[in-house]
Coordinates of C-alpha atoms and ligand atoms in Angstrom, one line a residue:
M1 CA 0.0 0.0 0.0
A2 CA 1.2 3.5 -0.8
S3 CA 2.3 5.7 2.0
S4 CA 3.7 9.2 2.1
G5 CA 6.4 8.7 4.7
S6 CA 9.3 11.0 3.9
A7 CA 11.7 9.5 6.4
Q8 CA 12.1 6.2 4.5
V9 CA 15.1 5.7 2.2
V10 CA 14.1 4.9 -1.4
T11 CA 16.4 2.3 -2.8
H12 CA 15.3 2.2 -6.4
P13 CA 17.4 -0.6 -8.0
S14 CA 18.7 -0.3 -11.5
A15 CA 16.9 -2.5 -14.0
S16 CA 19.6 -5.2 -13.7
E17 CA 19.4 -5.5 -10.0
E18 CA 16.7 -7.6 -8.2
P19 CA 15.1 -5.5 -5.5
G20 CA 16.2 -6.6 -2.1
P21 CA 13.7 -7.5 0.7
G22 CA 12.1 -4.3 2.0
A23 CA 13.3 -2.2 -0.9
L24 CA 11.1 0.8 -1.6
T25 CA 10.2 2.7 -4.7
D26 CA 8.3 6.0 -5.0
G27 CA 5.9 8.0 -7.2
F28 CA 8.8 9.6 -9.2
H29 CA 10.3 6.2 -10.1
L30 CA 7.0 4.5 -10.8
L31 CA 6.0 7.2 -13.2
I32 CA 9.3 7.0 -15.0
D33 CA 9.1 3.1 -15.1
A34 CA 5.6 3.2 -16.4
L35 CA 6.5 5.5 -19.3
K36 CA 9.6 3.4 -20.1
M37 CA 7.7 0.1 -19.9
N38 CA 5.5 1.5 -22.7
G39 CA 8.3 2.4 -25.0
I40 CA 8.4 6.2 -24.2
E41 CA 11.9 7.5 -24.4
N42 CA 11.7 11.2 -24.5
I43 CA 10.2 13.9 -22.2
Y44 CA 9.8 17.6 -23.2
C45 CA 9.6 19.8 -20.2
V46 CA 10.3 23.0 -18.2
P47 CA 11.5 22.1 -14.7
G48 CA 10.3 23.6 -11.4
I49 CA 8.4 22.7 -8.2
P50 CA 7.2 19.9 -7.9
I51 CA 8.7 18.2 -11.0
T52 CA 12.4 19.2 -11.1
D53 CA 13.5 15.9 -9.5
L54 CA 11.2 14.0 -11.9
G55 CA 13.2 15.3 -14.8
R56 CA 16.5 14.6 -13.1
M57 CA 15.5 11.1 -12.2
A58 CA 14.2 10.4 -15.7
Q59 CA 17.5 11.5 -17.1
A60 CA 19.3 9.2 -14.5
E61 CA 17.1 6.4 -15.7
G62 CA 18.1 6.8 -19.3
M63 CA 15.3 8.8 -20.7
R64 CA 16.0 11.8 -22.9
V65 CA 14.7 14.9 -21.2
I66 CA 14.6 18.0 -23.3
S67 CA 14.2 21.2 -21.3
F68 CA 12.6 24.2 -23.0
R69 CA 12.4 27.9 -22.2
H70 CA 8.6 28.0 -22.3
E71 CA 6.1 25.1 -21.8
Q72 CA 4.1 25.8 -24.9
H73 CA 7.0 24.8 -27.1
A74 CA 7.7 21.7 -25.0
G75 CA 4.1 20.9 -25.6
H76 CA 4.3 21.4 -29.3
A77 CA 7.4 19.2 -29.4
A78 CA 5.5 16.5 -27.5
A79 CA 2.6 16.8 -29.9
I80 CA 4.7 16.5 -33.0
A81 CA 6.5 13.6 -31.4
G82 CA 3.1 12.0 -31.2
F83 CA 2.3 12.7 -34.8
L84 CA 5.6 11.3 -36.0
S85 CA 5.8 8.2 -33.8
K86 CA 2.2 7.2 -33.1
K87 CA 3.2 7.0 -29.5
P88 CA 2.0 9.8 -27.2
G89 CA 4.6 12.6 -26.8
I90 CA 5.1 13.6 -23.2
C91 CA 5.2 17.2 -22.0
L92 CA 6.0 17.8 -18.3
T93 CA 5.3 21.1 -16.6
V94 CA 5.0 22.7 -13.2
S95 CA 1.7 23.7 -11.6
A96 CA -0.7 26.5 -12.5
P97 CA 1.2 28.9 -14.8
G98 CA 3.4 26.1 -16.3
F99 CA 0.3 23.9 -16.8
L100 CA -1.5 26.8 -18.5
N101 CA 1.4 27.4 -20.8
G102 CA 1.4 23.8 -21.8
L103 CA -2.4 23.7 -22.2
T104 CA -2.3 25.6 -25.5
S105 CA -0.3 22.9 -27.1
L106 CA -2.5 20.2 -25.5
A107 CA -5.6 21.8 -27.0
N108 CA -3.9 22.2 -30.3
A109 CA -2.8 18.6 -30.3
T110 CA -6.3 17.5 -29.6
T111 CA -7.7 19.7 -32.4
N112 CA -5.1 18.2 -34.8
C113 CA -5.6 14.6 -33.6
F114 CA -2.0 14.3 -32.4
P115 CA -1.5 12.0 -29.4
M116 CA 0.2 13.6 -26.4
I117 CA 0.1 13.5 -22.7
L118 CA 0.6 16.7 -20.6
I119 CA 1.8 15.7 -17.2
S120 CA 1.7 18.6 -14.8
G121 CA 2.6 18.7 -11.1
S122 CA -0.1 20.2 -9.0
S123 CA -0.3 21.5 -5.4
E124 CA -2.0 19.9 -2.4
R125 CA -5.5 18.7 -3.1
E126 CA -6.7 19.6 0.4
I127 CA -5.7 23.3 0.0
V128 CA -6.7 23.6 -3.7
D129 CA -10.2 22.2 -3.0
L130 CA -10.7 24.6 -0.1
Q131 CA -9.1 27.4 -2.2
Q132 CA -6.8 28.3 0.6
G133 CA -4.1 29.8 -1.6
D134 CA -1.4 27.1 -2.0
Y135 CA 1.8 27.8 -4.0
E136 CA 0.6 27.8 -7.7
E137 CA -2.8 26.7 -6.7
M138 CA -5.2 25.8 -9.4
D139 CA -7.9 23.2 -10.1
Q140 CA -6.0 22.0 -13.1
L141 CA -8.0 18.8 -13.8
A142 CA -11.2 20.8 -14.2
I143 CA -9.6 23.3 -16.5
A144 CA -7.9 20.7 -18.7
K145 CA -11.0 18.6 -19.1
P146 CA -12.9 20.5 -21.8
L147 CA -9.7 21.1 -23.8
C148 CA -8.5 17.5 -24.3
K149 CA -9.7 14.0 -25.0
A150 CA -9.4 12.8 -21.4
A151 CA -8.1 14.0 -18.1
Y152 CA -7.0 12.0 -15.1
R153 CA -5.6 12.5 -11.6
V154 CA -3.6 10.0 -9.6
L155 CA -3.6 10.1 -5.9
H156 CA -1.9 6.9 -4.9
A157 CA 1.5 5.6 -6.0
N158 CA 0.1 2.1 -6.6
D159 CA -2.3 3.7 -9.2
I160 CA 0.4 5.2 -11.3
G161 CA 0.7 2.2 -13.6
I162 CA -3.0 2.1 -14.4
A163 CA -3.1 5.9 -14.8
V164 CA -0.3 6.0 -17.3
A165 CA -1.9 3.0 -19.2
R166 CA -5.2 4.8 -19.3
A167 CA -3.6 8.0 -20.5
I168 CA -1.7 6.2 -23.3
R169 CA -4.7 4.3 -24.5
A170 CA -6.9 7.4 -24.4
A171 CA -4.3 9.4 -26.4
V172 CA -3.7 6.9 -29.2
S173 CA -6.8 4.8 -29.6
G174 CA -9.7 5.8 -31.9
R175 CA -9.1 9.5 -33.0
P176 CA -5.8 10.4 -31.4
G177 CA -5.6 13.4 -29.1
G178 CA -4.3 15.1 -26.0
V179 CA -4.6 13.7 -22.5
Y180 CA -4.0 15.5 -19.3
L181 CA -2.4 13.7 -16.3
D182 CA -2.5 15.5 -13.0
V183 CA 0.3 14.6 -10.6
P184 CA -0.1 16.1 -7.2
A185 CA 3.3 16.8 -5.5
Q186 CA 2.5 14.4 -2.6
L187 CA 2.1 11.5 -5.0
L188 CA 5.6 11.8 -6.3
G189 CA 7.1 11.4 -2.9
Q190 CA 4.9 8.5 -1.8
T191 CA 6.8 5.3 -1.3
M192 CA 5.7 1.7 -1.6
D193 CA 7.3 -1.7 -1.7
E194 CA 9.5 -2.0 -4.8
V195 CA 8.2 -5.4 -5.8
E196 CA 4.6 -4.4 -5.4
G197 CA 5.3 -1.2 -7.3
Q198 CA 6.7 -3.1 -10.3
K199 CA 3.7 -5.4 -10.2
S200 CA 1.4 -2.4 -10.3
L201 CA 2.8 -1.2 -13.7
V202 CA 0.9 -1.9 -16.9
E203 CA 2.2 -2.5 -20.3
V204 CA -0.5 -1.4 -22.7
I205 CA -1.3 -4.2 -25.1
D206 CA -2.3 -3.2 -28.6
P207 CA -3.0 0.5 -27.7
A208 CA -4.5 1.5 -31.0
P209 CA -6.3 -1.7 -32.3
A210 CA -7.1 -2.0 -36.0
Q211 CA -10.6 -1.1 -36.8
I212 CA -11.8 -3.1 -39.8
P213 CA -14.6 -1.5 -41.9
I214 CA -17.7 -3.6 -42.4
G215 CA -18.1 -5.2 -45.8
D216 CA -21.4 -3.4 -46.6
A217 CA -19.8 -0.1 -46.1
V218 CA -16.9 -1.0 -48.5
A219 CA -19.4 -2.2 -51.1
R220 CA -21.4 1.0 -50.7
A221 CA -18.3 3.1 -51.2
L222 CA -17.2 1.3 -54.3
D223 CA -20.8 1.3 -55.8
L224 CA -20.7 5.1 -55.6
L225 CA -17.1 5.4 -56.8
K226 CA -18.0 3.3 -59.8
T227 CA -20.5 5.8 -61.0
A228 CA -18.1 8.7 -60.8
K229 CA -17.2 10.6 -63.9
R230 CA -14.9 13.1 -62.1
P231 CA -13.6 11.3 -59.0
L232 CA -11.1 12.8 -56.6
I233 CA -9.2 11.5 -53.6
I234 CA -8.3 13.9 -50.7
L235 CA -5.5 12.7 -48.4
G236 CA -5.4 14.3 -45.0
K237 CA -2.9 14.3 -42.1
G238 CA -4.9 11.3 -40.6
A239 CA -3.6 9.3 -43.5
A240 CA -0.1 10.5 -42.8
Y241 CA -0.4 9.7 -39.1
A242 CA -1.7 6.2 -39.8
Q243 CA 1.7 5.1 -41.2
A244 CA -0.2 2.9 -43.7
D245 CA 1.9 4.4 -46.5
E246 CA 2.0 1.4 -48.8
E247 CA -1.7 0.8 -48.5
V248 CA -2.6 4.4 -49.3
R249 CA -0.2 4.5 -52.3
N250 CA -1.6 1.2 -53.6
F251 CA -5.2 2.4 -53.4
V252 CA -4.4 5.7 -55.1
K253 CA -2.3 4.1 -57.9
K254 CA -4.8 1.3 -58.5
S255 CA -7.7 3.7 -58.7
G256 CA -5.9 6.1 -61.1
I257 CA -7.9 8.9 -59.5
P258 CA -6.4 12.4 -59.1
Y259 CA -5.6 13.1 -55.5
L260 CA -5.1 16.3 -53.4
P261 CA -2.9 16.1 -50.4
M262 CA -3.8 18.4 -47.5
S263 CA -0.7 20.2 -46.3
M264 CA 0.6 17.6 -43.8
A265 CA -0.3 14.7 -46.1
K266 CA 2.1 16.0 -48.7
G267 CA 4.7 13.4 -49.6
L268 CA 2.6 10.4 -48.9
L269 CA 3.0 10.1 -52.6
P270 CA 5.6 12.5 -54.0
D271 CA 4.0 15.8 -54.9
T272 CA 5.5 15.3 -58.4
H273 CA 3.4 12.2 -58.9
E274 CA 1.3 12.3 -62.1
Q275 CA -1.9 11.8 -60.2
C276 CA -1.2 14.7 -57.8
A277 CA -3.7 17.5 -58.5
S278 CA -2.3 20.1 -56.1
A279 CA -1.6 22.5 -58.9
A280 CA -5.2 22.2 -60.1
R281 CA -6.8 22.5 -56.7
S282 CA -9.6 24.9 -57.6
L283 CA -10.6 23.0 -60.6
V284 CA -10.8 19.6 -58.9
L285 CA -12.7 20.8 -55.9
K286 CA -15.2 22.7 -58.2
Q287 CA -15.7 19.8 -60.6
A288 CA -15.3 16.5 -58.8
D289 CA -18.5 14.6 -58.5
V290 CA -17.4 11.9 -56.1
V291 CA -14.7 12.6 -53.5
V292 CA -12.9 10.0 -51.3
M293 CA -11.8 11.6 -48.1
V294 CA -8.9 9.7 -46.5
G295 CA -8.2 11.0 -43.0
A296 CA -9.2 14.5 -43.7
R297 CA -12.0 16.6 -42.3
L298 CA -14.5 18.8 -44.2
N299 CA -13.6 21.8 -42.0
W300 CA -12.8 25.3 -43.0
L301 CA -9.6 24.1 -44.8
L302 CA -12.0 22.5 -47.4
S303 CA -14.6 25.2 -47.3
H304 CA -16.8 22.8 -45.2
G305 CA -17.5 20.7 -48.3
K306 CA -19.9 23.1 -49.8
G307 CA -20.3 26.5 -51.5
K308 CA -18.6 28.2 -54.4
S309 CA -15.3 26.4 -53.9
W310 CA -17.2 23.1 -54.5
G311 CA -18.9 24.5 -57.6
E312 CA -22.4 24.6 -56.0
P313 CA -25.2 24.3 -57.1
H314 CA -23.4 21.2 -58.6
S315 CA -23.4 18.7 -55.7
T316 CA -20.5 16.6 -54.7
K317 CA -20.9 13.1 -53.2
F318 CA -18.6 12.0 -50.5
I319 CA -17.0 8.7 -49.4
Q320 CA -15.3 9.4 -46.1
I321 CA -12.7 7.2 -44.4
D322 CA -12.2 8.1 -40.7
I323 CA -11.7 6.3 -37.4
E324 CA -14.1 8.7 -35.7
P325 CA -17.7 7.8 -36.6
R326 CA -19.0 11.2 -35.4
E327 CA -16.9 12.9 -38.1
M328 CA -19.5 11.7 -40.7
D329 CA -22.1 14.3 -41.7
S330 CA -20.2 16.9 -39.7
N331 CA -20.7 19.5 -42.5
V332 CA -22.4 17.8 -45.4
E333 CA -24.1 14.5 -46.0
I334 CA -21.6 11.6 -46.4
A335 CA -23.1 9.2 -48.9
A336 CA -20.7 6.4 -48.1
P337 CA -19.1 6.5 -44.6
L338 CA -16.3 4.1 -44.1
V339 CA -15.5 3.9 -40.4
G340 CA -12.2 2.3 -39.5
D341 CA -8.5 2.8 -39.5
I342 CA -6.9 4.1 -42.7
G343 CA -4.8 1.0 -43.4
S344 CA -7.7 -1.4 -43.0
C345 CA -10.1 0.8 -45.0
V346 CA -7.9 1.5 -48.0
S347 CA -6.8 -2.1 -48.1
A348 CA -10.4 -3.2 -48.1
L349 CA -11.2 -0.9 -50.9
S350 CA -8.2 -1.9 -53.0
E351 CA -9.0 -5.6 -52.5
A352 CA -12.7 -5.2 -53.3
M353 CA -11.8 -3.2 -56.5
G354 CA -10.4 -6.4 -57.9
D355 CA -8.2 -6.6 -60.9
A356 CA -10.5 -5.0 -63.5
W357 CA -11.3 -1.7 -61.8
P358 CA -11.8 0.8 -64.6
L359 CA -9.6 3.9 -64.7
P360 CA -11.4 7.3 -64.4
P361 CA -12.6 8.8 -67.7
A362 CA -9.6 10.2 -69.7
E363 CA -11.6 13.4 -70.3
W364 CA -11.4 14.1 -66.6
T365 CA -7.8 13.1 -65.9
D366 CA -6.7 15.0 -69.1
A367 CA -8.5 18.1 -68.0
V368 CA -6.8 18.0 -64.6
R369 CA -3.4 17.4 -66.2
Q370 CA -3.8 20.3 -68.5
K371 CA -4.8 22.7 -65.8
K372 CA -1.9 21.5 -63.6
D373 CA 0.7 21.8 -66.4
A374 CA -0.6 25.3 -67.2
N375 CA -0.4 26.4 -63.6
I376 CA 3.1 24.9 -63.0
A377 CA 4.3 26.6 -66.2
K378 CA 2.9 29.9 -65.0
M379 CA 4.7 29.6 -61.7
A380 CA 8.1 28.5 -63.0
P381 CA 9.5 31.9 -64.1
K382 CA 8.3 33.6 -60.8
L383 CA 10.5 31.1 -58.9
L384 CA 13.6 32.3 -60.9
S385 CA 13.0 36.0 -60.3
N386 CA 16.2 37.9 -59.5
S387 CA 14.5 41.2 -58.6
L388 CA 15.7 43.1 -55.6
P389 CA 14.5 43.2 -52.9
M390 CA 14.0 39.4 -53.0
N391 CA 10.3 38.3 -53.1
F392 CA 8.6 35.3 -51.6
H393 CA 8.6 33.4 -54.9
A394 CA 12.3 33.8 -55.6
A395 CA 13.3 32.8 -52.1
L396 CA 10.9 29.8 -52.2
G397 CA 12.3 28.8 -55.6
V398 CA 15.6 28.3 -53.9
L399 CA 14.2 26.4 -51.0
K400 CA 12.1 24.2 -53.3
Q401 CA 15.4 23.0 -55.0
I402 CA 17.1 22.5 -51.7
V403 CA 14.2 20.4 -50.3
A404 CA 14.1 18.3 -53.5
E405 CA 17.8 17.5 -53.0
R406 CA 17.3 16.7 -49.3
P407 CA 14.3 14.4 -49.2
D408 CA 14.9 13.2 -45.7
A409 CA 14.9 16.6 -44.1
L410 CA 11.8 17.7 -42.2
V411 CA 10.2 20.9 -43.2
V412 CA 8.5 23.0 -40.5
N413 CA 6.5 25.9 -41.8
E414 CA 4.5 28.8 -40.3
G415 CA 3.5 32.3 -41.1
A416 CA 0.8 33.7 -43.4
N417 CA 2.3 34.4 -46.9
T418 CA 5.4 32.4 -45.9
L419 CA 3.1 29.4 -45.1
D420 CA 0.7 29.6 -48.0
L421 CA 3.3 30.1 -50.6
A422 CA 5.7 27.6 -49.2
R423 CA 3.0 24.9 -49.0
G424 CA 2.1 25.4 -52.7
I425 CA 5.6 25.8 -54.0
I426 CA 7.7 23.3 -52.1
D427 CA 7.2 19.7 -53.2
M428 CA 7.5 16.9 -50.6
S429 CA 8.6 13.5 -51.6
K430 CA 8.3 11.5 -48.4
P431 CA 5.5 11.1 -45.9
R432 CA 5.4 13.0 -42.5
K433 CA 8.1 15.4 -43.6
R434 CA 6.0 18.5 -43.6
L435 CA 4.9 19.9 -40.2
D436 CA 2.9 23.0 -40.0
V437 CA 0.2 25.1 -38.3
G438 CA -2.5 22.5 -38.9
T439 CA -6.2 22.7 -38.2
W440 CA -6.1 25.9 -36.2
G441 CA -3.6 27.8 -38.2
I442 CA -1.7 28.4 -35.0
M443 CA 1.4 30.5 -34.9
G444 CA 4.1 29.4 -32.5
I445 CA 4.6 25.7 -33.4
G446 CA 7.9 26.5 -35.2
M447 CA 10.7 25.9 -32.7
G448 CA 8.8 23.2 -30.7
F449 CA 8.1 21.2 -33.9
A450 CA 11.7 21.7 -35.0
V451 CA 13.1 20.4 -31.7
G452 CA 10.5 17.5 -31.5
G453 CA 11.1 16.6 -35.1
A454 CA 14.9 16.6 -34.8
V455 CA 14.9 14.6 -31.5
E456 CA 12.3 12.0 -32.6
T457 CA 13.7 11.3 -36.1
G458 CA 17.4 12.3 -35.9
Q459 CA 16.8 13.9 -39.3
P460 CA 17.8 17.5 -40.2
V461 CA 15.1 20.2 -40.0
L462 CA 14.5 23.2 -42.3
A463 CA 12.1 25.6 -40.5
I464 CA 10.6 28.1 -42.9
E465 CA 9.3 30.9 -40.7
G466 CA 7.5 34.2 -41.2
D467 CA 9.2 36.8 -39.1
S468 CA 6.1 37.2 -37.0
A469 CA 5.6 33.4 -36.7
F470 CA 9.1 32.9 -35.6
G471 CA 8.7 35.4 -32.8
F472 CA 6.2 33.2 -31.0
S473 CA 8.8 30.6 -30.2
G474 CA 12.1 32.5 -31.0
M475 CA 13.6 32.1 -27.6
E476 CA 13.8 28.3 -28.2
V477 CA 16.8 29.0 -30.5
E478 CA 18.7 28.7 -27.2
T479 CA 17.2 25.2 -26.7
I480 CA 18.2 24.3 -30.3
C481 CA 21.8 25.5 -29.6
R482 CA 22.0 23.8 -26.2
Y483 CA 21.1 20.4 -27.6
Q484 CA 23.1 21.1 -30.8
L485 CA 20.2 20.0 -33.0
P486 CA 20.5 19.9 -36.8
V487 CA 18.0 22.7 -37.3
C488 CA 18.3 25.4 -40.0
I489 CA 15.8 28.2 -39.5
V490 CA 15.0 30.5 -42.5
I491 CA 13.2 33.6 -41.5
F492 CA 11.3 35.3 -44.3
N493 CA 11.9 38.8 -42.9
N494 CA 9.4 41.2 -44.5
N495 CA 9.4 43.5 -41.4
G496 CA 6.0 42.4 -40.1
I497 CA 2.8 40.5 -40.0
Y498 CA 1.8 39.9 -43.7
R499 CA 4.0 42.8 -44.8
G500 CA 6.0 45.7 -43.4
T501 CA 4.4 48.7 -45.1
D502 CA 1.2 49.4 -43.1
V503 CA 0.8 52.8 -41.5
N504 CA -1.1 54.0 -38.5
P505 CA -4.5 55.0 -39.8
S506 CA -4.5 58.1 -37.6
G507 CA -1.6 59.4 -39.6
G508 CA 0.7 59.7 -36.6
G509 CA 1.5 58.2 -33.3
D510 CA 2.7 54.6 -32.9
V511 CA 3.7 52.4 -35.9
A512 CA 1.0 50.3 -37.4
T513 CA 0.0 47.1 -35.4
T514 CA 1.3 44.8 -38.1
V515 CA 4.7 46.4 -38.5
F516 CA 8.0 45.4 -36.7
V517 CA 11.4 47.0 -36.3
K518 CA 12.8 47.3 -39.8
D519 CA 15.7 45.1 -40.9
A520 CA 15.8 43.2 -37.6
R521 CA 18.9 41.0 -37.3
Y522 CA 17.3 37.7 -36.3
D523 CA 20.6 36.0 -37.4
Q524 CA 22.3 37.7 -34.5
M525 CA 19.8 36.0 -32.1
M526 CA 21.2 32.7 -33.2
E527 CA 24.8 33.9 -32.8
A528 CA 24.0 35.0 -29.2
F529 CA 23.8 31.3 -28.3
G530 CA 26.7 30.0 -30.3
G531 CA 24.8 29.0 -33.5
V532 CA 25.6 30.3 -36.9
G533 CA 23.8 33.3 -38.3
Y534 CA 23.5 34.2 -42.1
Y535 CA 22.1 37.3 -43.7
A536 CA 20.8 36.8 -47.2
T537 CA 19.4 39.4 -49.6
T538 CA 19.5 37.6 -52.9
P539 CA 18.4 34.1 -54.0
E540 CA 22.1 33.2 -54.6
E541 CA 23.1 34.2 -51.1
L542 CA 20.1 32.3 -49.7
K543 CA 21.0 29.2 -51.6
R544 CA 24.6 29.3 -50.4
A545 CA 23.6 30.0 -46.8
V546 CA 21.0 27.3 -46.5
N547 CA 23.1 24.6 -48.2
E548 CA 26.0 25.4 -46.0
A549 CA 23.7 25.4 -42.9
M550 CA 22.1 22.0 -43.9
D551 CA 25.5 20.5 -44.7
S552 CA 26.9 21.5 -41.3
G553 CA 24.1 19.8 -39.3
K554 CA 24.5 22.6 -36.7
P555 CA 22.0 25.1 -35.4
C556 CA 21.8 27.9 -38.0
L557 CA 19.5 30.8 -38.7
V558 CA 19.3 32.5 -42.1
N559 CA 17.8 35.9 -42.1
A560 CA 16.2 36.1 -45.6
V561 CA 15.4 39.7 -46.4
I562 CA 12.1 39.8 -48.3
D563 CA 10.4 42.7 -50.0
E564 CA 8.3 44.3 -47.3
A565 CA 5.6 45.2 -49.8
A566 CA 5.2 41.7 -51.3
G567 CA 2.8 40.0 -48.9
T568 CA -1.0 40.1 -48.9
E569 CA -3.2 40.5 -45.8
S570 CA -3.8 37.1 -44.1
G571 CA -2.0 35.3 -46.9
N572 CA -4.6 33.5 -49.0
I573 CA -7.3 33.5 -46.3
G574 CA -8.0 37.2 -46.2
K575 CA -11.6 36.5 -47.1
L576 CA -12.1 35.3 -43.5
N577 CA -11.5 38.8 -42.2
P578 CA -14.8 40.4 -41.2
Q579 CA -15.8 43.4 -43.2
S580 CA -16.6 46.6 -41.3
A581 CA -20.3 47.4 -41.6
L582 CA -19.4 51.1 -41.5
S583 CA -17.0 51.1 -44.4
K584 CA -19.5 49.2 -46.5
A585 CA -22.3 51.8 -45.7
Ligands
LIG601 P1 -6.3 17.6 -42.6 O1 -6.1 18.9 -41.8 O2 -5.0 17.1 -43.2 O3 -7.4 17.7 -43.6 P2 -7.7 16.6 -40.4 O4 -6.8 16.8 -39.1 O5 -8.8 17.5 -40.6 O6 -6.7 16.4 -41.6 O7 -8.3 15.1 -40.3 C1 -7.6 14.0 -39.9 C2 -8.7 12.9 -39.7 O8 -8.0 11.7 -39.6 C3 -9.4 13.1 -38.4 O9 -10.8 13.1 -38.6 C4 -9.1 11.8 -37.6 O10 -10.2 11.2 -36.9 C5 -8.7 10.8 -38.7 N1 -7.7 9.8 -38.3 C6 -6.6 10.0 -37.6 N2 -5.9 8.8 -37.4 C7 -6.6 7.9 -38.1 C8 -6.4 6.5 -38.4 N3 -5.4 5.8 -38.0 N4 -7.4 5.9 -39.2 C9 -8.5 6.6 -39.6 N5 -8.7 7.9 -39.4 C10 -7.8 8.6 -38.7
LIG602 C1 -1.4 32.0 -31.8 C2 -2.8 35.4 -36.3 C3 -1.8 34.5 -38.5 S1 -0.5 34.6 -39.5 C4 0.3 35.6 -38.4 C5 -0.5 35.9 -37.3 C6 0.0 36.8 -36.2 C7 1.7 36.1 -38.7 C8 1.9 36.4 -40.2 O1 3.1 37.1 -40.3 P1 4.5 36.4 -40.7 O2 4.2 35.9 -42.1 O3 4.7 35.2 -39.8 O4 5.6 37.4 -40.6 P2 4.2 36.7 -43.5 O5 5.0 36.0 -44.4 O6 2.8 36.8 -44.0 O7 4.7 38.1 -43.2 N1 -1.8 34.2 -32.8 C9 -1.8 32.9 -33.0 N2 -2.1 32.3 -34.1 C10 -2.5 33.0 -35.2 N3 -2.8 32.4 -36.3 C11 -2.4 34.5 -35.1 C12 -2.1 35.0 -33.9 C13 -1.7 35.3 -37.4
LIG603 MG1 6.3 38.6 -42.0

């Protein structure tokens, strides 16, 4: 039975030693052992009361503990670790303020269907519940609950094994998401018999079981697909997450149907694949008659599946593959719901298609190809522009080439124009290489994703950042330098949010709200921590700097000076800005 006696000596044996009679363990070690038993190797954290020792002990026990400057970025790193590995990423924070800082990333992970567990220390239950003003007092469990998939609190050391098992299963089974685990300070110091403690740990068996679609649903989907004159497949980040790469590729190739990758699904098949319809996006959305959604939601990113973008009044019929049954009919009627995991669903479709499945009408695939070729040809000269100051397209033309030559590198991308243009211009050739602002369009994922991506995969990272976007997590360049991670940050520095040319509408006073210090030297921020800074004003300089940086495998930051007048308001989603009723009158 757990006790909270502090006078007892904890003699946690190393894995090779058998615990001697009467040996004790404690909450700290049980938590670490429970994570390790379930194959979790990394923790992303900011230390402090009451979890400083937890980080130390985790390091002592062989875990990698990456310490950040702000919990939000530790949380984003954990979330992207979850996306990349299908194991929940772990973020560890202190109570109230640290917990709240981590909560943004927990909520963002849940929104994006990334599995992560936010473990936060909390203060004494007796004092919190009577609101008597403990150090960093907050009812964290209650606050976390509506913002994540599940939230648990552990009060007894002998429940830690079960609590961690529940948290892992909740994070990764069904639709993945964020889980909160509340760890009161007293729990960590509780001791119990070492042998009993080890017995209380739980190895989660088959944490995300396959979910096989029912035969009728497969047949219904194929009956519909068979009638299509202008079919389209949309691949979403759920398909990338599922790691059913071969199954997805087989289905796409066998069907011969043009496909559109959502941003984080780019590279499941190479963007240069002949069936890729990215460069004909408007046309395929407007004209498709049957659309197969594979791990993508009909949310704002797809204009909710209706309206002008979908060519209404023409009506599109949807087949939707998703592990979450309640996703069906969320925005429009789903004619053929296919509930199950991506791998099982696309395999079932491919198999039931047999060997004589007809290719889509050539009239349709030719029209898509023509549009795509025309758009690519229109874009090509813009990417070679040598005008000064450098514009987005010229800078992205350089990065496009570099990414093509370095297919293993992860690309992290955030900003407005910097995001929209990079997403369209830079081709990805391997799955789960493009990490970006996701479902919320959240700024601030940059350095957290860069650290998490580098730590989890050991691959180099190219972070393409708007100057505003970078500012949300910029202090983590110290973290990148401290751990000597192979991260090259390229800042598209156009002196502000969207552009640097706005003026205060009053005609005087402060600068405009979207404008930053002109010609800020972000490269010197990197140098402050021992990394390498580059300053690039031309495509040639940019190319040299980024190649050198990526070759070095060292922390580098390239300050790419971009025409401050080149961007558009809100990038390509300016239409979401409300119109002033007064200015319309
Ligand atoms: P995107 O932003 O790329 O369009 P979304 O995040 O909107 O993608 O959608 C991802 C979808 O994938 C979610 O609805 C989620 O439930 C689903 N999903 C995640 N993992 C799996 C899986 N293994 N099998 C099936 N569906 C999945
Ligand atoms: C957490 C609103 C969307 S894009 C953006 C902001 C502030 C920055 C755009 O400027 P940037 O890119 O990065 O310099 P560019 O190339 O267009 O100049 N707070 C959060 N999330 C969002 N999305 C915002 C604010 C926003
Ligand atoms: Mg900018």
